[in-house]
XYZ file of C-alpha atoms in Angstrom:
771
model
C -47.352 8.829 -50.946
C -49.104 11.387 -48.752
C -48.608 9.373 -45.564
C -44.929 8.879 -46.418
C -44.384 12.597 -46.932
C -46.184 13.451 -43.695
C -44.119 10.894 -41.782
C -40.853 12.024 -43.377
C -41.629 15.684 -42.611
C -42.552 14.814 -39.030
C -39.224 13.048 -38.555
C -37.211 15.974 -39.939
C -39.088 18.506 -37.801
C -38.770 16.428 -34.617
C -35.042 15.819 -35.119
C -34.439 19.567 -35.398
C -35.032 19.920 -31.661
C -32.301 17.470 -30.636
C -29.835 19.008 -28.158
C -26.966 16.955 -29.620
C -26.618 14.881 -32.766
C -26.287 11.081 -32.479
C -22.945 9.501 -33.228
C -22.231 8.474 -36.858
C -22.519 4.806 -35.853
C -25.982 5.374 -34.372
C -27.091 7.315 -37.463
C -25.926 4.481 -39.754
C -27.770 1.928 -37.631
C -30.933 4.047 -37.798
C -30.619 4.276 -41.598
C -30.375 0.482 -41.797
C -33.456 0.083 -39.579
C -35.391 2.599 -41.737
C -34.553 0.605 -44.869
C -35.649 -2.613 -43.178
C -38.958 -1.056 -42.110
C -39.717 -0.195 -45.726
C -39.630 -3.889 -46.546
C -42.785 -4.484 -44.490
C -45.985 -2.826 -45.751
C -47.364 -2.077 -42.283
C -44.211 -0.290 -41.121
C -43.416 1.883 -44.123
C -44.790 4.994 -42.405
C -42.571 4.405 -39.369
C -39.661 3.845 -41.743
C -40.367 7.170 -43.496
C -40.445 8.984 -40.151
C -37.142 7.417 -39.100
C -35.727 8.308 -42.533
C -36.605 11.934 -41.856
C -34.746 11.827 -38.543
C -31.719 10.254 -40.207
C -31.756 12.770 -43.045
C -31.694 15.733 -40.672
C -28.980 14.196 -38.494
C -26.701 13.211 -41.356
C -27.132 16.522 -43.219
C -26.467 18.560 -40.094
C -23.476 16.408 -39.133
C -21.924 16.920 -42.573
C -22.383 20.689 -42.339
C -21.022 20.922 -38.820
C -17.980 18.861 -39.816
C -17.007 21.626 -42.244
C -17.104 24.350 -39.611
C -14.109 26.017 -38.086
C -12.620 24.057 -35.158
C -14.573 24.529 -31.951
C -11.686 25.846 -29.867
C -11.987 29.593 -29.270
C -9.265 31.138 -31.363
C -8.682 33.365 -34.353
C -6.326 32.587 -37.210
C -4.828 34.821 -39.862
C -4.311 33.290 -43.286
C -3.727 34.390 -46.873
C -6.472 33.174 -49.185
C -7.587 33.290 -52.802
C -11.219 32.996 -53.793
C -14.239 34.692 -55.273
C -16.947 37.055 -54.074
C -20.059 34.894 -53.700
C -22.781 37.416 -52.812
C -23.861 40.996 -53.241
C -21.880 43.219 -50.836
C -24.054 44.771 -48.113
C -22.817 48.288 -47.385
C -22.927 49.856 -43.919
C -21.414 52.847 -42.165
C -18.358 50.822 -41.118
C -17.704 48.671 -44.187
C -19.066 45.988 -46.501
C -20.318 42.525 -45.577
C -20.278 39.670 -48.084
C -19.771 35.928 -48.565
C -16.366 34.760 -49.815
C -15.682 31.307 -51.232
C -12.076 30.310 -50.495
C -10.408 28.346 -53.277
C -6.769 28.319 -52.065
C -4.760 29.145 -48.961
C -1.148 30.045 -48.409
C 1.180 27.546 -46.760
C 3.741 30.154 -45.628
C 4.000 32.714 -42.859
C 1.745 35.704 -43.426
C 4.627 38.208 -43.220
C 6.236 37.000 -46.471
C 4.815 37.146 -50.011
C 3.129 33.832 -50.687
C 4.551 31.515 -53.340
C 3.028 28.206 -52.208
C -0.753 27.753 -52.415
C -2.894 24.705 -51.703
C -6.536 23.690 -51.535
C -7.795 24.844 -48.107
C -8.106 22.305 -45.334
C -10.623 24.533 -43.539
C -14.090 25.971 -44.350
C -14.426 27.262 -47.896
C -17.496 29.509 -47.506
C -17.018 32.363 -45.038
C -18.757 35.630 -44.213
C -16.435 38.628 -44.121
C -16.424 42.300 -43.270
C -14.289 44.600 -45.406
C -13.254 47.872 -43.761
C -11.049 49.063 -46.632
C -12.359 51.278 -49.410
C -12.294 48.635 -52.158
C -14.796 48.123 -54.974
C -15.879 44.484 -54.998
C -18.458 42.740 -57.161
C -19.881 39.195 -57.304
C -17.746 36.706 -59.217
C -14.513 38.675 -58.868
C -11.363 36.801 -57.848
C -9.458 38.324 -54.899
C -6.467 37.670 -52.702
C -7.158 38.619 -49.074
C -5.455 38.374 -45.710
C -8.256 37.063 -43.489
C -8.719 36.827 -39.755
C -11.216 34.005 -39.207
C -12.916 32.467 -36.203
C -15.668 29.876 -35.594
C -19.284 30.908 -36.224
C -20.622 32.514 -33.077
C -23.586 34.660 -32.153
C -25.263 36.158 -29.130
C -27.646 33.684 -27.485
C -30.596 35.024 -25.501
C -34.087 33.674 -24.806
C -36.580 34.981 -27.340
C -34.069 36.493 -29.795
C -32.792 35.754 -33.300
C -30.462 32.740 -33.474
C -27.534 33.986 -35.556
C -25.591 30.724 -35.345
C -28.542 28.790 -36.755
C -28.856 31.318 -39.594
C -25.167 30.880 -40.453
C -25.606 27.108 -40.553
C -28.680 27.422 -42.799
C -26.728 29.656 -45.178
C -23.807 27.232 -45.328
C -21.477 29.765 -43.649
C -18.762 27.829 -41.851
C -16.584 30.655 -40.505
C -16.790 34.418 -40.014
C -14.183 37.139 -39.806
C -12.824 40.240 -41.459
C -10.200 41.307 -43.973
C -6.963 42.625 -42.502
C -5.638 45.784 -44.120
C -2.550 44.858 -46.150
C -0.851 46.128 -49.336
C -1.065 42.635 -50.871
C -4.872 42.567 -50.750
C -5.633 42.741 -54.465
C -8.011 41.704 -57.203
C -6.891 38.826 -59.387
C -7.461 38.415 -63.100
C -10.723 36.929 -64.334
C -14.028 36.097 -62.685
C -16.059 32.923 -62.279
C -19.655 31.943 -61.591
C -22.161 34.086 -59.733
C -24.031 34.955 -62.926
C -27.290 35.520 -61.065
C -25.640 37.872 -58.552
C -23.844 39.759 -61.318
C -27.170 40.100 -63.124
C -28.838 41.315 -59.931
C -26.087 43.880 -59.378
C -26.470 45.210 -62.931
C -30.224 45.514 -62.476
C -29.813 47.206 -59.085
C -27.493 49.734 -60.696
C -30.074 50.294 -63.444
C -32.749 50.977 -60.827
C -30.403 53.355 -58.996
C -29.608 55.191 -62.241
C -33.270 55.973 -62.949
C -33.885 59.674 -62.416
C -36.685 61.038 -60.210
C -37.099 57.648 -58.518
C -38.186 58.146 -54.889
C -38.685 54.536 -53.820
C -35.920 52.675 -55.612
C -35.133 50.817 -52.390
C -38.634 49.310 -52.316
C -38.558 48.453 -56.020
C -35.253 46.651 -55.456
C -36.785 44.746 -52.529
C -39.914 43.718 -54.422
C -38.260 42.799 -57.706
C -34.815 41.586 -56.634
C -35.164 40.666 -52.965
C -32.581 43.307 -51.967
C -34.087 44.996 -48.908
C -30.928 46.165 -47.144
C -31.615 49.773 -48.143
C -35.129 49.961 -46.690
C -35.048 52.451 -43.837
C -35.779 51.340 -40.293
C -38.689 53.790 -40.100
C -40.325 52.329 -43.205
C -39.833 48.788 -41.940
C -41.482 49.662 -38.632
C -44.447 51.064 -40.547
C -44.786 47.835 -42.521
C -44.557 45.836 -39.285
C -47.273 47.881 -37.564
C -49.628 47.347 -40.495
C -48.763 43.670 -40.952
C -47.553 44.182 -44.528
C -43.820 43.573 -44.107
C -44.220 40.128 -45.696
C -44.931 41.930 -48.979
C -41.516 43.602 -48.954
C -39.568 40.340 -49.084
C -39.444 37.710 -51.800
C -41.703 34.968 -50.476
C -44.007 32.194 -51.580
C -46.743 34.777 -51.990
C -44.758 36.674 -54.627
C -43.708 33.550 -56.492
C -47.245 32.167 -56.331
C -48.788 35.393 -57.619
C -46.305 35.593 -60.485
C -46.842 31.942 -61.421
C -50.633 32.303 -61.251
C -50.602 35.476 -63.325
C -48.359 33.910 -65.994
C -50.366 30.675 -66.043
C -53.692 32.440 -66.555
C -52.286 34.897 -69.125
C -50.409 32.255 -71.137
C -53.396 29.898 -71.093
C -55.730 32.578 -72.478
C -53.230 33.610 -75.138
C -52.667 29.989 -76.183
C -56.401 29.460 -76.650
C -56.454 32.394 -79.054
C -54.138 30.497 -81.442
C -55.679 27.476 -83.151
C -52.275 26.291 -84.377
C -50.738 26.423 -80.911
C -53.671 24.685 -79.259
C -53.619 21.937 -81.875
C -49.990 21.119 -81.161
C -49.615 22.206 -77.557
C -52.493 22.104 -75.007
C -53.236 25.533 -73.555
C -52.921 24.411 -69.923
C -49.562 22.775 -70.618
C -48.351 25.931 -72.335
C -49.566 27.981 -69.364
C -47.866 25.685 -66.861
C -44.549 25.747 -68.750
C -44.727 29.543 -68.942
C -45.529 29.805 -65.226
C -42.668 27.490 -64.243
C -40.231 29.364 -66.499
C -41.333 32.729 -65.120
C -41.047 31.496 -61.534
C -37.518 30.223 -62.173
C -36.476 33.530 -63.761
C -37.953 35.362 -60.797
C -35.996 33.070 -58.479
C -32.771 33.926 -60.321
C -33.503 37.645 -59.972
C -34.280 37.189 -56.278
C -30.901 35.548 -55.663
C -32.082 31.970 -55.002
C -32.224 32.594 -51.264
C -33.622 29.796 -49.109
C -37.172 31.271 -48.919
C -37.138 31.641 -52.717
C -36.017 28.035 -53.174
C -38.818 26.933 -50.859
C -41.389 28.918 -52.831
C -40.120 27.556 -56.154
C -40.391 23.955 -54.957
C -43.963 24.555 -53.801
C -44.864 26.197 -57.132
C -43.311 23.408 -59.205
C -45.098 20.728 -57.223
C -48.440 22.530 -57.473
C -48.061 22.723 -61.278
C -46.682 19.192 -61.668
C -50.138 17.701 -62.076
C -50.725 19.829 -65.176
C -47.267 19.224 -66.616
C -47.495 15.458 -66.118
C -51.159 15.402 -67.203
C -52.151 13.622 -64.036
C -54.924 14.675 -61.688
C -53.710 15.095 -58.136
C -55.306 16.636 -55.082
C -54.100 19.922 -53.685
C -53.264 18.290 -50.357
C -51.123 15.628 -52.035
C -49.177 18.415 -53.745
C -48.936 20.270 -50.435
C -47.375 17.371 -48.533
C -45.101 16.480 -51.440
C -43.883 20.092 -51.530
C -43.192 20.009 -47.786
C -41.262 16.765 -48.093
C -39.141 18.087 -50.963
C -38.469 21.371 -49.175
C -37.306 19.520 -46.074
C -35.167 17.202 -48.174
C -33.465 20.252 -49.672
C -33.456 22.365 -46.514
C -33.791 20.154 -43.401
C -33.176 23.040 -40.995
C -36.028 25.125 -42.436
C -38.491 24.346 -39.567
C -36.176 26.187 -37.164
C -37.191 29.519 -38.751
C -40.501 31.349 -38.806
C -40.583 31.568 -42.616
C -41.213 27.827 -42.991
C -44.249 27.873 -40.697
C -45.616 31.111 -42.125
C -45.325 29.786 -45.703
C -46.809 26.349 -45.177
C -49.277 27.572 -42.569
C -50.725 30.166 -44.950
C -50.998 27.626 -47.783
C -52.717 25.137 -45.460
C -55.299 27.735 -44.427
C -55.983 28.635 -48.064
C -56.311 24.982 -49.126
C -58.676 24.271 -46.253
C -61.124 26.872 -47.560
C -61.093 25.817 -51.223
C -64.558 24.847 -52.421
C -65.011 21.326 -53.798
C -65.374 21.198 -57.564
C -69.031 20.148 -57.485
C -70.165 23.016 -55.230
C -71.726 26.112 -56.726
C -69.994 29.339 -55.794
C -71.806 32.635 -55.315
C -70.261 35.053 -57.799
C -71.825 38.188 -56.311
C -69.105 40.820 -55.717
C -70.175 41.396 -52.112
C -70.086 37.692 -51.367
C -66.608 37.453 -52.874
C -65.460 40.375 -50.750
C -66.891 38.784 -47.618
C -65.161 35.541 -48.535
C -61.829 37.343 -48.866
C -62.395 39.018 -45.491
C -63.073 35.663 -43.867
C -59.971 34.221 -45.508
C -57.790 37.057 -44.194
C -59.183 36.580 -40.688
C -58.461 32.857 -40.852
C -54.953 33.558 -42.085
C -54.443 35.955 -39.177
C -55.663 33.332 -36.713
C -53.514 30.665 -38.307
C -50.372 32.779 -38.091
C -51.043 33.861 -34.493
C -49.161 30.958 -32.802
C -46.191 31.442 -35.149
C -46.076 35.184 -34.450
C -46.279 34.532 -30.709
C -43.396 32.037 -30.690
C -41.011 33.930 -32.976
C -41.926 37.611 -32.662
C -44.364 38.050 -29.733
C -46.044 40.743 -31.798
C -48.924 40.735 -34.246
C -50.638 43.530 -36.159
C -54.385 43.556 -35.608
C -54.656 45.762 -38.707
C -53.209 43.065 -40.970
C -56.462 41.298 -42.029
C -58.037 44.546 -43.202
C -54.992 46.187 -44.812
C -53.869 43.013 -46.614
C -57.195 42.899 -48.437
C -55.950 45.939 -50.335
C -52.167 45.531 -50.035
C -51.764 41.990 -51.413
C -53.516 42.556 -54.767
C -52.117 46.084 -55.081
C -48.507 45.010 -54.560
C -48.730 41.532 -56.078
C -50.838 42.288 -59.144
C -49.832 45.880 -59.894
C -46.472 46.923 -58.467
C -44.512 43.663 -58.822
C -45.528 42.958 -62.467
C -44.726 46.558 -63.467
C -41.356 46.436 -61.673
C -40.481 43.089 -63.275
C -41.456 44.423 -66.697
C -39.056 47.282 -66.068
C -36.285 44.817 -65.268
C -36.976 42.892 -68.461
C -36.854 46.053 -70.600
C -34.175 48.157 -68.946
C -31.145 46.491 -70.557
C -32.468 46.490 -74.142
C -34.834 49.470 -73.988
C -33.610 51.737 -71.171
C -36.271 54.395 -71.728
C -39.123 51.876 -71.539
C -37.573 50.200 -68.502
C -37.165 53.529 -66.710
C -40.780 54.371 -67.526
C -41.918 51.134 -65.867
C -39.824 51.928 -62.793
C -41.425 55.368 -62.582
C -44.901 53.841 -62.828
C -44.017 51.368 -60.054
C -42.603 54.296 -58.079
C -45.866 56.215 -58.421
C -47.878 53.185 -57.326
C -45.606 52.726 -54.306
C -45.957 56.412 -53.469
C -49.734 55.988 -53.435
C -49.423 52.808 -51.370
C -47.170 54.454 -48.768
C -49.460 57.487 -48.611
C -52.412 55.250 -47.738
C -50.346 53.376 -45.139
C -49.277 56.686 -43.599
C -52.926 57.711 -43.339
C -53.684 54.512 -41.466
C -50.711 54.959 -39.120
C -51.609 58.593 -38.519
C -55.087 57.769 -37.218
C -54.304 54.321 -35.801
C -50.734 54.750 -34.501
C -50.669 51.622 -32.323
C -51.362 48.786 -34.743
C -49.293 46.172 -32.894
C -50.370 43.859 -30.130
C -47.567 42.655 -27.881
C -48.343 39.019 -27.196
C -47.482 37.501 -23.819
C -44.867 34.776 -23.512
C -46.672 31.506 -22.830
C -45.533 28.251 -21.330
C -45.268 25.209 -23.598
C -48.770 23.940 -22.637
C -50.082 27.430 -23.376
C -48.516 27.433 -26.849
C -50.007 24.016 -27.610
C -53.443 25.145 -26.440
C -53.243 28.309 -28.549
C -52.266 26.269 -31.628
C -55.241 23.958 -31.065
C -57.525 26.955 -30.561
C -56.337 28.529 -33.818
C -56.947 25.269 -35.695
C -60.477 24.994 -34.306
C -61.311 28.586 -35.220
C -59.932 28.132 -38.742
C -61.562 24.800 -39.547
C -64.751 25.225 -37.513
C -67.943 23.738 -38.921
C -70.418 24.821 -36.253
C -70.791 27.242 -33.353
C -69.809 24.669 -30.731
C -66.414 24.164 -32.387
C -65.859 27.926 -32.516
C -66.884 28.284 -28.858
C -64.412 25.587 -27.803
C -61.716 27.401 -29.789
C -62.368 30.693 -27.998
C -62.344 28.968 -24.591
C -59.055 27.251 -25.396
C -57.523 30.566 -26.535
C -58.613 32.280 -23.321
C -57.150 29.450 -21.227
C -53.920 29.552 -23.256
C -53.323 33.234 -22.521
C -53.716 32.488 -18.818
C -50.682 30.169 -18.946
C -48.082 32.921 -19.054
C -44.523 32.524 -17.839
C -44.419 33.269 -14.095
C -42.906 36.334 -12.447
C -40.838 36.252 -9.207
C -42.773 35.914 -5.955
C -42.872 38.647 -3.300
C -39.418 39.220 -1.839
C -37.684 37.404 -4.724
C -35.408 38.891 -7.369
C -34.659 37.656 -10.882
C -31.447 38.854 -12.530
C -31.034 38.406 -16.287
C -27.553 39.228 -17.591
C -28.102 39.421 -21.339
C -25.616 38.316 -23.948
C -25.081 41.589 -25.842
C -21.518 41.035 -26.987
C -18.926 43.506 -25.714
C -21.284 45.488 -23.502
C -23.769 45.178 -20.677
C -27.539 44.910 -20.255
C -29.143 43.514 -17.089
C -32.830 43.052 -16.263
C -33.795 43.071 -12.567
C -37.344 41.872 -11.837
C -39.376 41.697 -8.647
C -42.976 40.561 -8.274
C -44.508 43.633 -9.956
C -41.601 45.843 -11.028
C -38.752 45.730 -13.540
C -35.488 47.650 -13.786
C -33.207 47.727 -16.826
C -29.561 48.451 -16.036
C -27.755 49.491 -19.248
C -28.929 48.765 -22.774
C -25.933 47.219 -24.544
C -24.009 48.538 -27.565
C -25.050 49.899 -30.933
C -23.312 47.868 -33.628
C -24.507 49.750 -36.710
C -27.254 52.031 -37.952
C -29.493 48.980 -38.488
C -28.499 46.775 -35.560
C -28.314 47.697 -31.895
C -28.628 45.655 -28.739
C -31.555 47.744 -27.498
C -33.948 46.911 -30.347
C -32.601 43.483 -31.294
C -31.689 41.945 -27.927
C -33.042 43.917 -24.957
C -36.567 44.449 -26.300
C -37.134 40.765 -27.303
C -35.695 39.543 -23.984
C -37.985 41.830 -22.005
C -40.991 40.643 -23.998
C -39.904 37.028 -23.453
C -40.182 37.655 -19.704
C -43.558 39.424 -20.123
C -42.207 42.870 -19.287
C -44.667 45.286 -20.891
C -42.469 48.230 -19.897
C -39.610 48.724 -17.386
C -40.458 50.894 -14.394
C -36.934 52.319 -14.380
C -34.025 52.405 -16.828
C -30.519 53.134 -15.494
C -27.647 53.812 -17.886
C -24.490 53.469 -15.821
C -22.323 55.782 -17.968
C -22.037 57.210 -21.448
C -19.812 54.586 -23.140
C -21.495 53.210 -26.259
C -21.236 49.585 -25.113
C -23.585 50.448 -22.234
C -25.713 53.251 -23.712
C -25.762 52.426 -27.439
C -29.051 50.525 -27.269
C -30.934 53.193 -25.296
C -32.695 54.650 -28.341
C -34.179 51.271 -29.214
C -35.540 50.931 -25.666
C -37.012 54.437 -25.760
C -38.755 53.753 -29.092
C -40.336 50.478 -27.916
C -41.336 51.153 -24.312
C -43.063 53.887 -22.362
C -40.674 53.847 -19.387
C -41.810 55.605 -16.200
C -38.396 56.971 -15.209
C -34.828 57.213 -16.508
C -31.576 57.695 -14.608
C -29.128 58.772 -17.301
C -25.815 60.541 -17.714
C -26.372 63.892 -19.399
C -24.180 62.830 -22.324
C -26.549 60.073 -23.508
C -30.012 61.535 -22.899
C -31.996 61.707 -26.187
C -33.375 65.122 -27.049
C -36.579 65.864 -25.172
C -36.422 62.808 -22.900
C -37.263 63.616 -19.291
C -34.725 62.011 -16.984
C -32.879 62.273 -13.679
C -29.169 61.893 -12.944
C -27.853 58.979 -10.898
C -26.675 60.124 -7.424
C -25.444 58.200 -4.383
C -27.878 57.866 -1.501
C -31.089 57.290 -3.489
C -32.916 54.147 -2.437
C -36.321 52.522 -2.838
C -38.135 49.273 -2.092
C -40.022 47.155 -4.604
C -42.035 44.175 -3.386
C -39.732 43.559 -0.418
C -36.492 44.036 -2.392
C -34.261 47.001 -1.505
C -32.432 49.073 -4.163
C -29.635 51.483 -3.208
C -27.383 53.683 -5.351
C -23.838 53.823 -3.930
C -22.040 55.953 -6.530
C -21.354 58.572 -7.977
C -21.260 61.084 -5.139
C -21.291 64.307 -7.158
C -17.530 64.685 -7.573
C -15.807 64.836 -10.942
C -14.797 61.464 -12.388
C -13.705 60.003 -15.687
C -16.428 58.389 -17.763
C -15.847 54.840 -16.453
C -15.369 55.910 -12.860
C -18.565 57.955 -13.000
C -20.587 54.772 -13.441
C -23.801 54.388 -11.479
C -23.207 51.650 -8.864
C -26.364 49.818 -7.782
C -26.754 47.502 -4.765
C -29.841 45.256 -4.629
C -30.775 43.357 -1.448
C -33.341 40.575 -1.028
C -33.206 39.941 2.696
C -29.624 39.001 3.580
C -28.690 38.248 -0.029
C -27.242 40.944 -2.290
C -26.363 41.734 -5.898
C -23.907 44.468 -6.923
C -23.883 46.155 -10.340
C -20.788 48.405 -10.488
C -20.804 49.403 -14.165
C -17.295 50.107 -15.438
C -15.705 51.500 -12.287
C -11.951 51.030 -11.991
C -9.527 50.725 -9.082
C -9.727 54.399 -8.108
C -13.434 54.191 -7.315
C -13.146 50.645 -5.952
C -10.690 51.886 -3.289
C -12.853 54.946 -2.630
C -15.922 52.794 -1.961
C -13.868 50.503 0.267
C -12.621 53.479 2.292
C -16.208 54.649 2.811
C -17.116 51.200 4.147
C -20.380 50.973 2.199
C -19.646 47.746 0.324
C -21.127 44.655 2.005
C -20.452 41.062 1.043
C -22.493 40.043 -1.978
C -23.816 36.810 -3.392
C -23.719 37.892 -7.018
C -21.344 40.395 -8.582
C -21.621 41.694 -12.130
C -17.906 41.970 -12.837
C -16.836 45.632 -13.210
C -15.617 46.730 -16.640
C -16.173 43.294 -18.224
C -13.243 41.781 -16.315
C -10.571 44.217 -17.473
C -7.200 44.458 -15.693
C -8.003 48.033 -14.586
C -10.753 46.776 -12.275
C -11.640 43.829 -9.990
C -8.803 44.580 -7.575
C -7.847 41.993 -4.989
C -9.047 44.331 -2.221
C -12.486 44.646 -3.809
C -12.860 40.903 -4.312
C -11.797 40.219 -0.721
C -14.282 42.746 0.664
C -17.210 41.597 -1.472
C -16.398 37.880 -1.213
C -18.843 37.062 -4.054
C -20.222 33.575 -4.347
C -20.874 34.019 -8.048
C -19.524 36.419 -10.654
C -21.206 37.190 -13.981
C -18.939 38.567 -16.696
C -20.539 40.209 -19.727
C -18.050 40.360 -22.589
C -17.914 39.846 -26.335
C -16.730 36.639 -27.970
C -13.003 36.962 -28.832
C -13.263 40.718 -28.261
C -10.309 42.899 -29.214
C -9.760 44.039 -25.605
C -9.088 40.511 -24.355
C -11.824 40.726 -21.681
C -11.937 39.047 -19.285
C -8.179 38.938 -18.737
C -6.622 35.809 -17.259
C -5.275 37.699 -14.254
C -8.761 38.797 -13.158
C -10.174 35.311 -13.673
C -7.469 33.898 -11.392
C -8.343 36.422 -8.672
C -12.002 35.413 -8.674
C -11.188 31.716 -8.798
C -8.724 32.038 -5.896
C -11.465 33.745 -3.881
C -13.743 30.745 -4.408
C -16.207 32.486 -6.720
C -18.059 30.622 -9.454
C -17.558 32.443 -12.768
C -20.249 32.635 -15.456
C -19.566 34.279 -18.823
C -22.002 35.470 -21.458
C -19.531 34.904 -24.292
C -19.362 31.195 -23.410
C -22.759 30.475 -21.838
C -25.108 33.013 -23.413
C -27.585 34.924 -21.272
C -27.303 34.215 -17.537
C -30.413 34.052 -15.338
C -30.200 34.070 -11.541
C -33.040 33.738 -9.017
C -32.428 35.348 -5.640
C -34.612 34.120 -2.771
C -34.652 35.609 0.739
C -34.443 32.148 2.306
C -32.038 30.143 0.140
C -30.157 32.858 -1.732
C -29.158 32.065 -5.302
C -30.395 28.751 -6.619
C -29.133 27.090 -9.761
C -27.968 29.364 -12.576
C -29.957 29.150 -15.812
C -27.650 29.581 -18.808
C -29.081 29.812 -22.318
C -26.498 27.661 -24.085
C -26.945 24.869 -21.541
C -30.687 24.919 -20.898
C -31.728 25.749 -24.474
C -29.056 23.573 -25.997
C -29.233 22.839 -29.713
C -26.857 20.716 -31.770
C -25.615 23.701 -33.795
C -24.285 25.624 -30.799
């Protein structure tokens, strides 16, 4: 059984990296071959591996078949359905999942009288801008504007399209304001979400509660109200995993209930005579874990943790002895059968990696264990260090950051949160509906404990403010070597093994992704939606031109796109940041850049400079040379301009080859620069103003004669950028057009001898079957 589960899991994981899915005919043939292999004893393992590949391919193909058609378009349609999640409030509206049960067959301008079962995706994610009160399970009639699932695609950043596929979201959009948007009679399903909402309201109604947001996160998995400052503090101390419902929480709850119920059962002779204590404890633990899963919303991480808990307790329930490793591999196989795309997220590797490290250090049953308190403490310290080492490759691949404080702080934080705060908070949830006073008292106790916990964390951050290590981006051989080094250091049996592990780790960190050579320039046009952010790198210097938009108070391109992209290219800090002008789609992400990097110099418009930030103003005539690459500012010249026309225009030259970054200048400034005669021909042009009709004049295109044009614009943006007229002008001039909304981040290499080589586009070179 173990070998089958390992082979099946290996097949699922390997198939997740396919760039495209096989055809249905090929999948069916592979299924037949897998069944045939199971008929021969020596090939059953190969058959299980092939079965894993087929399972991933068929599951993913079925999900993708339900998605909105791939052509880029938006459609408006009247729908009826139910609210299928807790609404997430923001400054601009509410975000929630809507399950469509019927659609209108008539034109949207007339009241609908003919409804039918939808012939398009039934589970969609919506944004509601109207001031309507919505709750899970309610039935609503909405006028929707829907489009295919789409996200920004950049190297080293969060894959939003993959997340939508994992959640079963097959279209996204928003609710159009209309008088006929209305709630319908009745409600259906969503009992667990309605229960969660009632409990969240009970927590919010408790007086004198200072940390209700954290109690909601720990007890109900609702962490949308945790402030960004608090989350950064948890990240720096390596304790953010405690603020989300994870396998650790479910495991602690199940262990606590199992031990408590077992001891209580042994106190009753009647109960023990009819029901073995361990069976009673296991049933109680399973029941408690399931209830906890309901309260946590049955998210995918919760489902994964529940499967692992059930499998671990199955030996007791079935009264069969089974090894921990057999349970481990069975749990992995079942998780992947339920959630085949799980290995594409960090949570899968963190969960199973941590459990593997813990299982590897369990003492055999016949070994004597030193019960001295100091020895136990030292054992816990060693375990935390091994966990830190085991998670290091995962943190490098997905986050490129790790807290070196985590092993020490988690020694205190895990038992404090898991054995004190969470049980008290859950007791409050159990009591608050029937005994409100007792429930509120439990919430206040949990609040006090959290206040003490945060106070201690603040003390640590006050005296050790820099608890994060930024890990370098490694090549694939470097990642493999680091994983091997971590395994050797975790499972070492002698000093030679540990020494080999340290040598491998040192060699791995030497295999970092290369920087441009002397005289070369790398241009990274990031996919930031409707905005602009460009990274210019020479051999030893880096310049960031614009920082993208700010989408909400919790999501901005600076923190969530620019910072991860810079770390992916091993940029510890830009030498210079230029914000072309004050529009939010160019300057909105500046604050995130300021908070994450110690930049040497800023060139900013006065309107966007954060309070207290030392900066200079962009002026024509300034120039400098980095590693054989010349940088020259062409505009503005000190005169008064509108916001767009006051953009900072930057010309970069690597030998005879040039790149122009004009910001959002429009025809007025384009003609002015042409009259001055300071615009040379260029090899790469970042299209001005995202390809709007107010820019990219025929005269400018003729003078620049660009070989390639990069257009940064948002997918199906409301401005219609880039407009067809501008695209025709560039095409008629013989320019090759690259677009971030269609190709993701664009990466150009400019060499003094050959000019621009092949263009590296994220959607093409990091192709995955879901995008």
